[in-house]
PDB file with SEQRES, HELIX, SHEET and CRYST1 records, atoms N, CA, C and O in Angstrom:
SEQRES   1 A   88  UNK UNK UNK UNK UNK UNK UNK UNK UNK UNK UNK UNK UNK          
SEQRES   2 A   88  UNK UNK UNK UNK UNK UNK UNK UNK UNK UNK UNK UNK UNK          
SEQRES   3 A   88  UNK UNK UNK UNK UNK UNK UNK UNK UNK UNK UNK UNK UNK          
SEQRES   4 A   88  UNK UNK UNK UNK UNK UNK UNK UNK UNK UNK UNK UNK UNK          
SEQRES   5 A   88  UNK UNK UNK UNK UNK UNK UNK UNK UNK UNK UNK UNK UNK          
SEQRES   6 A   88  UNK UNK UNK UNK UNK UNK UNK UNK UNK UNK UNK UNK UNK          
SEQRES   7 A   88  UNK UNK UNK UNK UNK UNK UNK UNK UNK UNK                      
HELIX    1 AA1 UNK A   23  UNK A   25  5                                   3    
HELIX    2 AA2 UNK A   26  UNK A   46  1                                  21    
HELIX    3 AA3 UNK A   50  UNK A   58  1                                   9    
HELIX    4 AA4 UNK A   64  UNK A   79  1                                  16    
CRYST1    1.000    1.000    1.000  90.00  90.00  90.00 P 1           1          
ATOM      1  N   UNK A   1      64.650  79.935 117.768  1.00  0.00           N  
ATOM      2  CA  UNK A   1      66.383  80.244 117.577  1.00  0.00           C  
ATOM      3  C   UNK A   1      66.388  81.708 117.792  1.00  0.00           C  
ATOM      4  O   UNK A   1      65.350  82.060 118.354  1.00  0.00           O  
ATOM      5  N   UNK A   2      67.225  82.712 117.530  1.00  0.00           N  
ATOM      6  CA  UNK A   2      68.286  83.319 117.342  1.00  0.00           C  
ATOM      7  C   UNK A   2      68.803  83.013 116.112  1.00  0.00           C  
ATOM      8  O   UNK A   2      69.115  81.830 115.975  1.00  0.00           O  
ATOM      9  N   UNK A   3      69.011  83.856 115.030  1.00  0.00           N  
ATOM     10  CA  UNK A   3      69.502  83.925 113.626  1.00  0.00           C  
ATOM     11  C   UNK A   3      71.084  84.906 115.056  1.00  0.00           C  
ATOM     12  O   UNK A   3      70.878  85.386 116.170  1.00  0.00           O  
ATOM     13  N   UNK A   4      72.256  84.814 114.367  1.00  0.00           N  
ATOM     14  CA  UNK A   4      73.428  85.311 114.764  1.00  0.00           C  
ATOM     15  C   UNK A   4      74.046  85.280 113.346  1.00  0.00           C  
ATOM     16  O   UNK A   4      73.892  84.396 112.503  1.00  0.00           O  
ATOM     17  N   UNK A   5      75.092  86.913 113.198  1.00  0.00           N  
ATOM     18  CA  UNK A   5      75.427  87.051 112.179  1.00  0.00           C  
ATOM     19  C   UNK A   5      76.754  86.010 111.867  1.00  0.00           C  
ATOM     20  O   UNK A   5      77.582  85.866 112.766  1.00  0.00           O  
ATOM     21  N   UNK A   6      76.836  85.676 111.263  1.00  0.00           N  
ATOM     22  CA  UNK A   6      78.960  84.939 110.577  1.00  0.00           C  
ATOM     23  C   UNK A   6      79.700  86.001 110.265  1.00  0.00           C  
ATOM     24  O   UNK A   6      79.561  87.173 109.917  1.00  0.00           O  
ATOM     25  N   UNK A   7      80.596  85.160 110.517  1.00  0.00           N  
ATOM     26  CA  UNK A   7      81.707  86.155 109.282  1.00  0.00           C  
ATOM     27  C   UNK A   7      82.399  85.556 108.329  1.00  0.00           C  
ATOM     28  O   UNK A   7      83.470  85.880 107.815  1.00  0.00           O  
ATOM     29  N   UNK A   8      81.745  84.711 108.148  1.00  0.00           N  
ATOM     30  CA  UNK A   8      81.536  84.245 107.271  1.00  0.00           C  
ATOM     31  C   UNK A   8      81.619  85.045 105.285  1.00  0.00           C  
ATOM     32  O   UNK A   8      81.688  86.265 105.138  1.00  0.00           O  
ATOM     33  N   UNK A   9      81.590  84.081 104.064  1.00  0.00           N  
ATOM     34  CA  UNK A   9      81.134  85.418 103.829  1.00  0.00           C  
ATOM     35  C   UNK A   9      79.955  84.274 102.930  1.00  0.00           C  
ATOM     36  O   UNK A   9      79.921  83.052 103.075  1.00  0.00           O  
ATOM     37  N   UNK A  10      78.979  85.190 101.915  1.00  0.00           N  
ATOM     38  CA  UNK A  10      77.178  84.402 102.264  1.00  0.00           C  
ATOM     39  C   UNK A  10      78.137  83.966 100.659  1.00  0.00           C  
ATOM     40  O   UNK A  10      78.895  84.421  99.802  1.00  0.00           O  
ATOM     41  N   UNK A  11      77.327  82.646 101.147  1.00  0.00           N  
ATOM     42  CA  UNK A  11      77.124  81.986  99.289  1.00  0.00           C  
ATOM     43  C   UNK A  11      76.480  82.559  97.985  1.00  0.00           C  
ATOM     44  O   UNK A  11      75.598  83.281  97.521  1.00  0.00           O  
ATOM     45  N   UNK A  12      77.417  81.828  97.748  1.00  0.00           N  
ATOM     46  CA  UNK A  12      76.557  82.603  96.456  1.00  0.00           C  
ATOM     47  C   UNK A  12      75.281  81.580  95.814  1.00  0.00           C  
ATOM     48  O   UNK A  12      75.154  80.360  95.920  1.00  0.00           O  
ATOM     49  N   UNK A  13      74.358  82.645  95.076  1.00  0.00           N  
ATOM     50  CA  UNK A  13      73.713  82.330  94.432  1.00  0.00           C  
ATOM     51  C   UNK A  13      73.959  81.424  93.319  1.00  0.00           C  
ATOM     52  O   UNK A  13      74.908  81.534  92.543  1.00  0.00           O  
ATOM     53  N   UNK A  14      72.596  80.057  93.255  1.00  0.00           N  
ATOM     54  CA  UNK A  14      73.208  78.934  92.387  1.00  0.00           C  
ATOM     55  C   UNK A  14      73.630  78.682  91.680  1.00  0.00           C  
ATOM     56  O   UNK A  14      73.325  79.648  90.981  1.00  0.00           O  
ATOM     57  N   UNK A  15      74.438  77.871  90.832  1.00  0.00           N  
ATOM     58  CA  UNK A  15      75.172  78.056  89.288  1.00  0.00           C  
ATOM     59  C   UNK A  15      75.814  79.621  89.386  1.00  0.00           C  
ATOM     60  O   UNK A  15      76.890  79.721  88.797  1.00  0.00           O  
ATOM     61  N   UNK A  16      75.439  80.573  89.885  1.00  0.00           N  
ATOM     62  CA  UNK A  16      77.599  81.589  89.599  1.00  0.00           C  
ATOM     63  C   UNK A  16      78.314  81.491  89.822  1.00  0.00           C  
ATOM     64  O   UNK A  16      78.413  81.294  91.033  1.00  0.00           O  
ATOM     65  N   UNK A  17      79.179  81.496  89.305  1.00  0.00           N  
ATOM     66  CA  UNK A  17      80.588  81.316  89.295  1.00  0.00           C  
ATOM     67  C   UNK A  17      81.165  82.440  88.161  1.00  0.00           C  
ATOM     68  O   UNK A  17      82.230  82.248  87.575  1.00  0.00           O  
ATOM     69  N   UNK A  18      80.574  83.280  87.998  1.00  0.00           N  
ATOM     70  CA  UNK A  18      81.596  84.356  87.403  1.00  0.00           C  
ATOM     71  C   UNK A  18      82.523  85.069  87.869  1.00  0.00           C  
ATOM     72  O   UNK A  18      82.582  84.821  89.073  1.00  0.00           O  
ATOM     73  N   UNK A  19      83.368  85.901  87.555  1.00  0.00           N  
ATOM     74  CA  UNK A  19      84.925  86.189  87.848  1.00  0.00           C  
ATOM     75  C   UNK A  19      84.223  87.134  88.957  1.00  0.00           C  
ATOM     76  O   UNK A  19      85.069  87.272  89.841  1.00  0.00           O  
ATOM     77  N   UNK A  20      83.419  87.625  89.195  1.00  0.00           N  
ATOM     78  CA  UNK A  20      83.201  88.919  89.807  1.00  0.00           C  
ATOM     79  C   UNK A  20      82.742  87.886  90.940  1.00  0.00           C  
ATOM     80  O   UNK A  20      82.836  88.157  92.137  1.00  0.00           O  
ATOM     81  N   UNK A  21      82.419  87.113  90.629  1.00  0.00           N  
ATOM     82  CA  UNK A  21      82.196  86.429  92.755  1.00  0.00           C  
ATOM     83  C   UNK A  21      82.394  85.488  92.823  1.00  0.00           C  
ATOM     84  O   UNK A  21      81.730  84.645  93.426  1.00  0.00           O  
ATOM     85  N   UNK A  22      83.945  85.248  91.874  1.00  0.00           N  
ATOM     86  CA  UNK A  22      85.472  85.159  91.963  1.00  0.00           C  
ATOM     87  C   UNK A  22      86.272  85.819  93.221  1.00  0.00           C  
ATOM     88  O   UNK A  22      86.692  85.640  94.364  1.00  0.00           O  
ATOM     89  N   UNK A  23      86.222  86.199  92.759  1.00  0.00           N  
ATOM     90  CA  UNK A  23      87.088  87.768  93.216  1.00  0.00           C  
ATOM     91  C   UNK A  23      86.289  87.454  94.110  1.00  0.00           C  
ATOM     92  O   UNK A  23      86.373  86.251  94.358  1.00  0.00           O  
ATOM     93  N   UNK A  24      85.155  88.261  95.033  1.00  0.00           N  
ATOM     94  CA  UNK A  24      84.684  88.782  96.298  1.00  0.00           C  
ATOM     95  C   UNK A  24      84.249  87.655  97.067  1.00  0.00           C  
ATOM     96  O   UNK A  24      83.311  87.690  97.864  1.00  0.00           O  
ATOM     97  N   UNK A  25      85.165  86.357  96.732  1.00  0.00           N  
ATOM     98  CA  UNK A  25      85.136  84.766  97.759  1.00  0.00           C  
ATOM     99  C   UNK A  25      86.479  85.234  97.974  1.00  0.00           C  
ATOM    100  O   UNK A  25      86.748  85.672  99.093  1.00  0.00           O  
ATOM    101  N   UNK A  26      87.207  85.216  97.242  1.00  0.00           N  
ATOM    102  CA  UNK A  26      88.915  85.812  97.512  1.00  0.00           C  
ATOM    103  C   UNK A  26      89.205  86.569  98.614  1.00  0.00           C  
ATOM    104  O   UNK A  26      90.278  86.529  99.215  1.00  0.00           O  
ATOM    105  N   UNK A  27      88.350  87.198  98.865  1.00  0.00           N  
ATOM    106  CA  UNK A  27      88.461  89.304  99.114  1.00  0.00           C  
ATOM    107  C   UNK A  27      87.773  88.891 100.624  1.00  0.00           C  
ATOM    108  O   UNK A  27      88.350  89.268 101.644  1.00  0.00           O  
ATOM    109  N   UNK A  28      86.453  88.060 100.721  1.00  0.00           N  
ATOM    110  CA  UNK A  28      86.495  86.932 101.844  1.00  0.00           C  
ATOM    111  C   UNK A  28      87.606  86.444 102.958  1.00  0.00           C  
ATOM    112  O   UNK A  28      87.822  86.665 104.150  1.00  0.00           O  
ATOM    113  N   UNK A  29      88.360  85.427 101.602  1.00  0.00           N  
ATOM    114  CA  UNK A  29      89.614  84.185 101.908  1.00  0.00           C  
ATOM    115  C   UNK A  29      90.674  85.093 102.673  1.00  0.00           C  
ATOM    116  O   UNK A  29      91.402  84.875 103.642  1.00  0.00           O  
ATOM    117  N   UNK A  30      90.445  86.343 101.744  1.00  0.00           N  
ATOM    118  CA  UNK A  30      91.572  87.308 101.910  1.00  0.00           C  
ATOM    119  C   UNK A  30      91.930  88.042 104.429  1.00  0.00           C  
ATOM    120  O   UNK A  30      92.816  88.186 105.272  1.00  0.00           O  
ATOM    121  N   UNK A  31      90.287  88.189 104.201  1.00  0.00           N  
ATOM    122  CA  UNK A  31      89.885  89.123 105.491  1.00  0.00           C  
ATOM    123  C   UNK A  31      89.896  88.274 106.698  1.00  0.00           C  
ATOM    124  O   UNK A  31      90.268  88.699 107.792  1.00  0.00           O  
ATOM    125  N   UNK A  32      89.228  86.321 106.356  1.00  0.00           N  
ATOM    126  CA  UNK A  32      89.764  85.767 106.992  1.00  0.00           C  
ATOM    127  C   UNK A  32      90.900  85.339 108.010  1.00  0.00           C  
ATOM    128  O   UNK A  32      90.791  84.994 109.186  1.00  0.00           O  
ATOM    129  N   UNK A  33      92.028  85.464 107.202  1.00  0.00           N  
ATOM    130  CA  UNK A  33      93.187  85.525 107.021  1.00  0.00           C  
ATOM    131  C   UNK A  33      94.118  86.486 107.624  1.00  0.00           C  
ATOM    132  O   UNK A  33      95.153  86.515 108.289  1.00  0.00           O  
ATOM    133  N   UNK A  34      93.496  87.040 107.228  1.00  0.00           N  
ATOM    134  CA  UNK A  34      94.464  88.865 108.161  1.00  0.00           C  
ATOM    135  C   UNK A  34      93.542  89.042 109.638  1.00  0.00           C  
ATOM    136  O   UNK A  34      93.803  89.753 110.608  1.00  0.00           O  
ATOM    137  N   UNK A  35      92.837  88.486 109.501  1.00  0.00           N  
ATOM    138  CA  UNK A  35      91.575  88.485 110.905  1.00  0.00           C  
ATOM    139  C   UNK A  35      92.841  87.656 111.845  1.00  0.00           C  
ATOM    140  O   UNK A  35      93.584  88.208 112.656  1.00  0.00           O  
ATOM    141  N   UNK A  36      92.840  86.024 111.433  1.00  0.00           N  
ATOM    142  CA  UNK A  36      93.148  84.787 111.805  1.00  0.00           C  
ATOM    143  C   UNK A  36      94.872  85.351 112.471  1.00  0.00           C  
ATOM    144  O   UNK A  36      95.152  85.700 113.617  1.00  0.00           O  
ATOM    145  N   UNK A  37      95.866  85.246 111.121  1.00  0.00           N  
ATOM    146  CA  UNK A  37      96.747  86.732 111.487  1.00  0.00           C  
ATOM    147  C   UNK A  37      96.997  87.675 112.321  1.00  0.00           C  
ATOM    148  O   UNK A  37      98.117  87.621 112.829  1.00  0.00           O  
ATOM    149  N   UNK A  38      96.187  88.702 112.699  1.00  0.00           N  
ATOM    150  CA  UNK A  38      95.280  90.409 114.035  1.00  0.00           C  
ATOM    151  C   UNK A  38      95.409  89.396 114.663  1.00  0.00           C  
ATOM    152  O   UNK A  38      96.636  89.312 114.708  1.00  0.00           O  
ATOM    153  N   UNK A  39      94.752  87.945 115.569  1.00  0.00           N  
ATOM    154  CA  UNK A  39      94.500  87.917 116.825  1.00  0.00           C  
ATOM    155  C   UNK A  39      95.917  87.445 116.974  1.00  0.00           C  
ATOM    156  O   UNK A  39      96.270  87.847 118.082  1.00  0.00           O  
ATOM    157  N   UNK A  40      96.803  86.858 116.465  1.00  0.00           N  
ATOM    158  CA  UNK A  40      98.443  86.143 116.748  1.00  0.00           C  
ATOM    159  C   UNK A  40      99.162  86.965 116.792  1.00  0.00           C  
ATOM    160  O   UNK A  40      99.412  87.022 117.996  1.00  0.00           O  
ATOM    161  N   UNK A  41     100.065  88.153 116.034  1.00  0.00           N  
ATOM    162  CA  UNK A  41     100.163  89.394 116.361  1.00  0.00           C  
ATOM    163  C   UNK A  41      98.795  89.475 117.962  1.00  0.00           C  
ATOM    164  O   UNK A  41      98.488  88.756 118.913  1.00  0.00           O  
ATOM    165  N   UNK A  42      98.504  90.428 117.554  1.00  0.00           N  
ATOM    166  CA  UNK A  42      97.973  90.262 119.097  1.00  0.00           C  
ATOM    167  C   UNK A  42      98.676  89.699 120.539  1.00  0.00           C  
ATOM    168  O   UNK A  42      99.426  90.347 121.270  1.00  0.00           O  
ATOM    169  N   UNK A  43      98.169  88.172 120.747  1.00  0.00           N  
ATOM    170  CA  UNK A  43      98.961  87.734 121.583  1.00  0.00           C  
ATOM    171  C   UNK A  43     100.518  87.637 121.567  1.00  0.00           C  
ATOM    172  O   UNK A  43     101.007  87.561 122.694  1.00  0.00           O  
ATOM    173  N   UNK A  44     101.418  87.624 120.505  1.00  0.00           N  
ATOM    174  CA  UNK A  44     102.150  87.888 120.608  1.00  0.00           C  
ATOM    175  C   UNK A  44     102.717  89.110 121.400  1.00  0.00           C  
ATOM    176  O   UNK A  44     103.832  89.201 121.913  1.00  0.00           O  
ATOM    177  N   UNK A  45     101.701  90.035 121.389  1.00  0.00           N  
ATOM    178  CA  UNK A  45     102.198  91.356 122.320  1.00  0.00           C  
ATOM    179  C   UNK A  45     101.868  90.581 122.948  1.00  0.00           C  
ATOM    180  O   UNK A  45     102.672  89.689 123.217  1.00  0.00           O  
ATOM    181  N   UNK A  46     100.890  90.548 123.345  1.00  0.00           N  
ATOM    182  CA  UNK A  46     100.786  90.604 125.126  1.00  0.00           C  
ATOM    183  C   UNK A  46     101.950  89.687 126.080  1.00  0.00           C  
ATOM    184  O   UNK A  46     102.411  89.785 127.217  1.00  0.00           O  
ATOM    185  N   UNK A  47     102.109  88.826 125.002  1.00  0.00           N  
ATOM    186  CA  UNK A  47     102.590  87.137 125.854  1.00  0.00           C  
ATOM    187  C   UNK A  47     104.472  87.388 125.015  1.00  0.00           C  
ATOM    188  O   UNK A  47     105.485  86.972 125.576  1.00  0.00           O  
ATOM    189  N   UNK A  48     104.480  87.761 124.328  1.00  0.00           N  
ATOM    190  CA  UNK A  48     105.769  87.724 123.905  1.00  0.00           C  
ATOM    191  C   UNK A  48     107.247  88.481 124.509  1.00  0.00           C  
ATOM    192  O   UNK A  48     107.243  89.416 125.309  1.00  0.00           O  
ATOM    193  N   UNK A  49     108.719  87.718 123.814  1.00  0.00           N  
ATOM    194  CA  UNK A  49     109.879  88.680 124.835  1.00  0.00           C  
ATOM    195  C   UNK A  49     109.482  90.299 124.125  1.00  0.00           C  
ATOM    196  O   UNK A  49     108.448  90.383 123.462  1.00  0.00           O  
ATOM    197  N   UNK A  50     110.297  91.441 124.302  1.00  0.00           N  
ATOM    198  CA  UNK A  50     110.215  93.170 124.299  1.00  0.00           C  
ATOM    199  C   UNK A  50     110.134  92.745 122.730  1.00  0.00           C  
ATOM    200  O   UNK A  50     109.159  93.042 122.038  1.00  0.00           O  
ATOM    201  N   UNK A  51     111.640  91.771 122.068  1.00  0.00           N  
ATOM    202  CA  UNK A  51     111.860  92.261 120.811  1.00  0.00           C  
ATOM    203  C   UNK A  51     110.656  91.185 119.986  1.00  0.00           C  
ATOM    204  O   UNK A  51     111.080  91.102 118.834  1.00  0.00           O  
ATOM    205  N   UNK A  52     109.920  90.710 120.051  1.00  0.00           N  
ATOM    206  CA  UNK A  52     108.678  89.549 119.705  1.00  0.00           C  
ATOM    207  C   UNK A  52     107.755  90.580 119.030  1.00  0.00           C  
ATOM    208  O   UNK A  52     107.321  90.831 117.906  1.00  0.00           O  
ATOM    209  N   UNK A  53     107.670  91.089 120.390  1.00  0.00           N  
ATOM    210  CA  UNK A  53     106.284  92.118 120.868  1.00  0.00           C  
ATOM    211  C   UNK A  53     106.902  93.466 119.642  1.00  0.00           C  
ATOM    212  O   UNK A  53     106.127  93.953 118.819  1.00  0.00           O  
ATOM    213  N   UNK A  54     108.005  93.785 119.716  1.00  0.00           N  
ATOM    214  CA  UNK A  54     108.155  94.978 119.298  1.00  0.00           C  
ATOM    215  C   UNK A  54     107.512  94.323 117.639  1.00  0.00           C  
ATOM    216  O   UNK A  54     106.733  95.078 117.058  1.00  0.00           O  
ATOM    217  N   UNK A  55     107.811  93.133 117.034  1.00  0.00           N  
ATOM    218  CA  UNK A  55     107.315  93.289 115.962  1.00  0.00           C  
ATOM    219  C   UNK A  55     106.297  92.522 115.500  1.00  0.00           C  
ATOM    220  O   UNK A  55     106.068  92.150 114.349  1.00  0.00           O  
ATOM    221  N   UNK A  56     105.483  92.246 116.898  1.00  0.00           N  
ATOM    222  CA  UNK A  56     104.640  92.298 116.778  1.00  0.00           C  
ATOM    223  C   UNK A  56     103.437  92.994 116.747  1.00  0.00           C  
ATOM    224  O   UNK A  56     102.305  92.512 116.696  1.00  0.00           O  
ATOM    225  N   UNK A  57     103.780  94.215 116.783  1.00  0.00           N  
ATOM    226  CA  UNK A  57     102.980  95.933 116.848  1.00  0.00           C  
ATOM    227  C   UNK A  57     103.830  96.656 115.438  1.00  0.00           C  
ATOM    228  O   UNK A  57     103.560  97.807 115.097  1.00  0.00           O  
ATOM    229  N   UNK A  58     104.460  96.148 114.988  1.00  0.00           N  
ATOM    230  CA  UNK A  58     104.641  96.701 113.338  1.00  0.00           C  
ATOM    231  C   UNK A  58     103.902  95.863 112.403  1.00  0.00           C  
ATOM    232  O   UNK A  58     103.522  96.496 111.417  1.00  0.00           O  
ATOM    233  N   UNK A  59     103.427  94.017 112.420  1.00  0.00           N  
ATOM    234  CA  UNK A  59     103.594  93.380 111.749  1.00  0.00           C  
ATOM    235  C   UNK A  59     101.312  93.638 112.025  1.00  0.00           C  
ATOM    236  O   UNK A  59     100.470  93.153 111.270  1.00  0.00           O  
ATOM    237  N   UNK A  60     101.041  94.438 113.194  1.00  0.00           N  
ATOM    238  CA  UNK A  60      99.731  94.202 113.490  1.00  0.00           C  
ATOM    239  C   UNK A  60      99.833  95.407 112.924  1.00  0.00           C  
ATOM    240  O   UNK A  60      99.940  95.206 111.715  1.00  0.00           O  
ATOM    241  N   UNK A  61      99.857  96.523 113.144  1.00  0.00           N  
ATOM    242  CA  UNK A  61      99.937  97.727 112.187  1.00  0.00           C  
ATOM    243  C   UNK A  61      99.893  97.631 110.296  1.00  0.00           C  
ATOM    244  O   UNK A  61      99.189  98.303 109.541  1.00  0.00           O  
ATOM    245  N   UNK A  62     100.760  96.712 109.993  1.00  0.00           N  
ATOM    246  CA  UNK A  62     100.516  96.727 108.553  1.00  0.00           C  
ATOM    247  C   UNK A  62      99.724  95.917 107.998  1.00  0.00           C  
ATOM    248  O   UNK A  62      99.808  95.518 106.836  1.00  0.00           O  
ATOM    249  N   UNK A  63      98.494  95.480 109.204  1.00  0.00           N  
ATOM    250  CA  UNK A  63      97.548  93.955 109.349  1.00  0.00           C  
ATOM    251  C   UNK A  63      96.465  94.475 109.120  1.00  0.00           C  
ATOM    252  O   UNK A  63      95.839  94.217 108.092  1.00  0.00           O  
ATOM    253  N   UNK A  64      96.044  95.295 110.022  1.00  0.00           N  
ATOM    254  CA  UNK A  64      95.197  96.577 109.973  1.00  0.00           C  
ATOM    255  C   UNK A  64      94.812  97.677 108.637  1.00  0.00           C  
ATOM    256  O   UNK A  64      93.710  97.870 108.124  1.00  0.00           O  
ATOM    257  N   UNK A  65      96.130  98.295 108.300  1.00  0.00           N  
ATOM    258  CA  UNK A  65      95.968  99.387 106.581  1.00  0.00           C  
ATOM    259  C   UNK A  65      95.488  98.167 105.377  1.00  0.00           C  
ATOM    260  O   UNK A  65      94.830  98.358 104.355  1.00  0.00           O  
ATOM    261  N   UNK A  66      96.196  96.585 106.015  1.00  0.00           N  
ATOM    262  CA  UNK A  66      95.738  95.838 104.668  1.00  0.00           C  
ATOM    263  C   UNK A  66      93.741  95.196 105.071  1.00  0.00           C  
ATOM    264  O   UNK A  66      92.884  94.744 104.312  1.00  0.00           O  
ATOM    265  N   UNK A  67      93.734  95.331 105.793  1.00  0.00           N  
ATOM    266  CA  UNK A  67      92.454  94.621 106.285  1.00  0.00           C  
ATOM    267  C   UNK A  67      91.903  95.833 105.971  1.00  0.00           C  
ATOM    268  O   UNK A  67      91.197  95.669 104.976  1.00  0.00           O  
ATOM    269  N   UNK A  68      91.884  96.925 106.324  1.00  0.00           N  
ATOM    270  CA  UNK A  68      90.955  98.348 106.212  1.00  0.00           C  
ATOM    271  C   UNK A  68      90.842  98.233 104.940  1.00  0.00           C  
ATOM    272  O   UNK A  68      89.623  98.303 104.779  1.00  0.00           O  
ATOM    273  N   UNK A  69      91.541  98.039 103.438  1.00  0.00           N  
ATOM    274  CA  UNK A  69      91.800  97.841 102.093  1.00  0.00           C  
ATOM    275  C   UNK A  69      90.873  96.788 102.188  1.00  0.00           C  
ATOM    276  O   UNK A  69      89.774  97.342 102.222  1.00  0.00           O  
ATOM    277  N   UNK A  70      90.767  95.945 102.231  1.00  0.00           N  
ATOM    278  CA  UNK A  70      90.250  94.616 102.379  1.00  0.00           C  
ATOM    279  C   UNK A  70      88.762  94.603 102.564  1.00  0.00           C  
ATOM    280  O   UNK A  70      88.084  93.780 101.948  1.00  0.00           O  
ATOM    281  N   UNK A  71      88.400  95.183 103.109  1.00  0.00           N  
ATOM    282  CA  UNK A  71      87.217  95.197 103.750  1.00  0.00           C  
ATOM    283  C   UNK A  71      86.278  96.892 102.910  1.00  0.00           C  
ATOM    284  O   UNK A  71      85.118  97.191 102.630  1.00  0.00           O  
ATOM    285  N   UNK A  72      87.243  97.366 102.838  1.00  0.00           N  
ATOM    286  CA  UNK A  72      86.978  99.033 101.561  1.00  0.00           C  
ATOM    287  C   UNK A  72      86.272  97.834  99.847  1.00  0.00           C  
ATOM    288  O   UNK A  72      85.438  97.761  98.945  1.00  0.00           O  
ATOM    289  N   UNK A  73      87.097  97.382 100.302  1.00  0.00           N  
ATOM    290  CA  UNK A  73      86.677  96.307  98.667  1.00  0.00           C  
ATOM    291  C   UNK A  73      84.874  95.360  98.445  1.00  0.00           C  
ATOM    292  O   UNK A  73      83.956  95.230  97.635  1.00  0.00           O  
ATOM    293  N   UNK A  74      85.446  94.798 100.221  1.00  0.00           N  
ATOM    294  CA  UNK A  74      84.012  93.837 100.331  1.00  0.00           C  
ATOM    295  C   UNK A  74      83.333  95.600  99.793  1.00  0.00           C  
ATOM    296  O   UNK A  74      82.976  95.649  98.617  1.00  0.00           O  
ATOM    297  N   UNK A  75      83.212  96.681 100.476  1.00  0.00           N  
ATOM    298  CA  UNK A  75      81.709  97.002 100.966  1.00  0.00           C  
ATOM    299  C   UNK A  75      81.537  97.013  99.387  1.00  0.00           C  
ATOM    300  O   UNK A  75      80.680  96.337  98.819  1.00  0.00           O  
ATOM    301  N   UNK A  76      82.449  97.858  98.724  1.00  0.00           N  
ATOM    302  CA  UNK A  76      82.496  98.083  97.406  1.00  0.00           C  
ATOM    303  C   UNK A  76      81.863  96.564  96.414  1.00  0.00           C  
ATOM    304  O   UNK A  76      80.894  96.762  95.680  1.00  0.00           O  
ATOM    305  N   UNK A  77      82.396  95.330  96.468  1.00  0.00           N  
ATOM    306  CA  UNK A  77      81.752  94.687  95.690  1.00  0.00           C  
ATOM    307  C   UNK A  77      80.508  94.163  95.782  1.00  0.00           C  
ATOM    308  O   UNK A  77      79.952  93.861  94.726  1.00  0.00           O  
ATOM    309  N   UNK A  78      79.637  93.889  97.377  1.00  0.00           N  
ATOM    310  CA  UNK A  78      79.339  94.002  98.066  1.00  0.00           C  
ATOM    311  C   UNK A  78      77.630  95.039  97.312  1.00  0.00           C  
ATOM    312  O   UNK A  78      76.491  94.622  97.101  1.00  0.00           O  
ATOM    313  N   UNK A  79      78.211  96.342  97.133  1.00  0.00           N  
ATOM    314  CA  UNK A  79      77.390  97.007  97.185  1.00  0.00           C  
ATOM    315  C   UNK A  79      76.747  97.196  95.796  1.00  0.00           C  
ATOM    316  O   UNK A  79      75.683  97.764  95.550  1.00  0.00           O  
ATOM    317  N   UNK A  80      78.067  96.287  94.468  1.00  0.00           N  
ATOM    318  CA  UNK A  80      76.977  96.347  93.090  1.00  0.00           C  
ATOM    319  C   UNK A  80      76.398  94.784  92.998  1.00  0.00           C  
ATOM    320  O   UNK A  80      75.795  94.213  92.090  1.00  0.00           O  
ATOM    321  N   UNK A  81      76.750  94.415  94.063  1.00  0.00           N  
ATOM    322  CA  UNK A  81      75.944  92.940  94.041  1.00  0.00           C  
ATOM    323  C   UNK A  81      74.810  93.303  94.195  1.00  0.00           C  
ATOM    324  O   UNK A  81      73.855  92.542  94.038  1.00  0.00           O  
ATOM    325  N   UNK A  82      74.667  94.937  94.644  1.00  0.00           N  
ATOM    326  CA  UNK A  82      72.804  95.024  94.825  1.00  0.00           C  
ATOM    327  C   UNK A  82      72.486  95.048  93.357  1.00  0.00           C  
ATOM    328  O   UNK A  82      73.114  95.493  92.396  1.00  0.00           O  
ATOM    329  N   UNK A  83      70.804  94.166  93.514  1.00  0.00           N  
ATOM    330  CA  UNK A  83      70.323  95.244  92.081  1.00  0.00           C  
ATOM    331  C   UNK A  83      70.157  96.134  92.140  1.00  0.00           C  
ATOM    332  O   UNK A  83      70.467  96.652  93.213  1.00  0.00           O  
ATOM    333  N   UNK A  84      69.782  96.682  91.479  1.00  0.00           N  
ATOM    334  CA  UNK A  84      69.507  98.386  90.830  1.00  0.00           C  
ATOM    335  C   UNK A  84      71.149  99.315  91.353  1.00  0.00           C  
ATOM    336  O   UNK A  84      71.248 100.323  90.653  1.00  0.00           O  
ATOM    337  N   UNK A  85      72.238  99.196  92.267  1.00  0.00           N  
ATOM    338  CA  UNK A  85      73.125  99.233  92.304  1.00  0.00           C  
ATOM    339  C   UNK A  85      73.550 100.423  90.712  1.00  0.00           C  
ATOM    340  O   UNK A  85      73.628 100.120  89.522  1.00  0.00           O  
ATOM    341  N   UNK A  86      73.686 101.386  91.210  1.00  0.00           N  
ATOM    342  CA  UNK A  86      75.112 102.431  90.286  1.00  0.00           C  
ATOM    343  C   UNK A  86      76.047 101.624  90.326  1.00  0.00           C  
ATOM    344  O   UNK A  86      76.698 100.956  91.129  1.00  0.00           O  
ATOM    345  N   UNK A  87      75.910 101.977  88.618  1.00  0.00           N  
ATOM    346  CA  UNK A  87      77.384 101.553  88.144  1.00  0.00           C  
ATOM    347  C   UNK A  87      78.864 103.115  87.586  1.00  0.00           C  
ATOM    348  O   UNK A  87      78.997 103.740  86.534  1.00  0.00           O  
ATOM    349  N   UNK A  88      79.412 103.147  88.509  1.00  0.00           N  
ATOM    350  CA  UNK A  88      80.661 104.830  88.138  1.00  0.00           C  
ATOM    351  C   UNK A  88      81.023 104.249  86.645  1.00  0.00           C  
ATOM    352  O   UNK A  88      81.783 104.876  85.906  1.00  0.00           O  
TER     353      UNK A  88                                                      
END                                                                             
């Protein structure tokens, strides 16, 4: 069987529930919610009335900025989780 990559957050190591781990999982939850809302905004742009589509475009721009911020924070957190990662 082929293994496919999932967009879910990786499971924490057994017994690890530190504050960093909680923050990391919260970032993935925020990413998932933003992706879901982006899909809805894109559907509103395609199928909504003119005013709704315009509002959806504005919402989409704001959500894309938020998603970029969250993904950057996730990448930083994943780097910190690697063995031997430098701390600045």
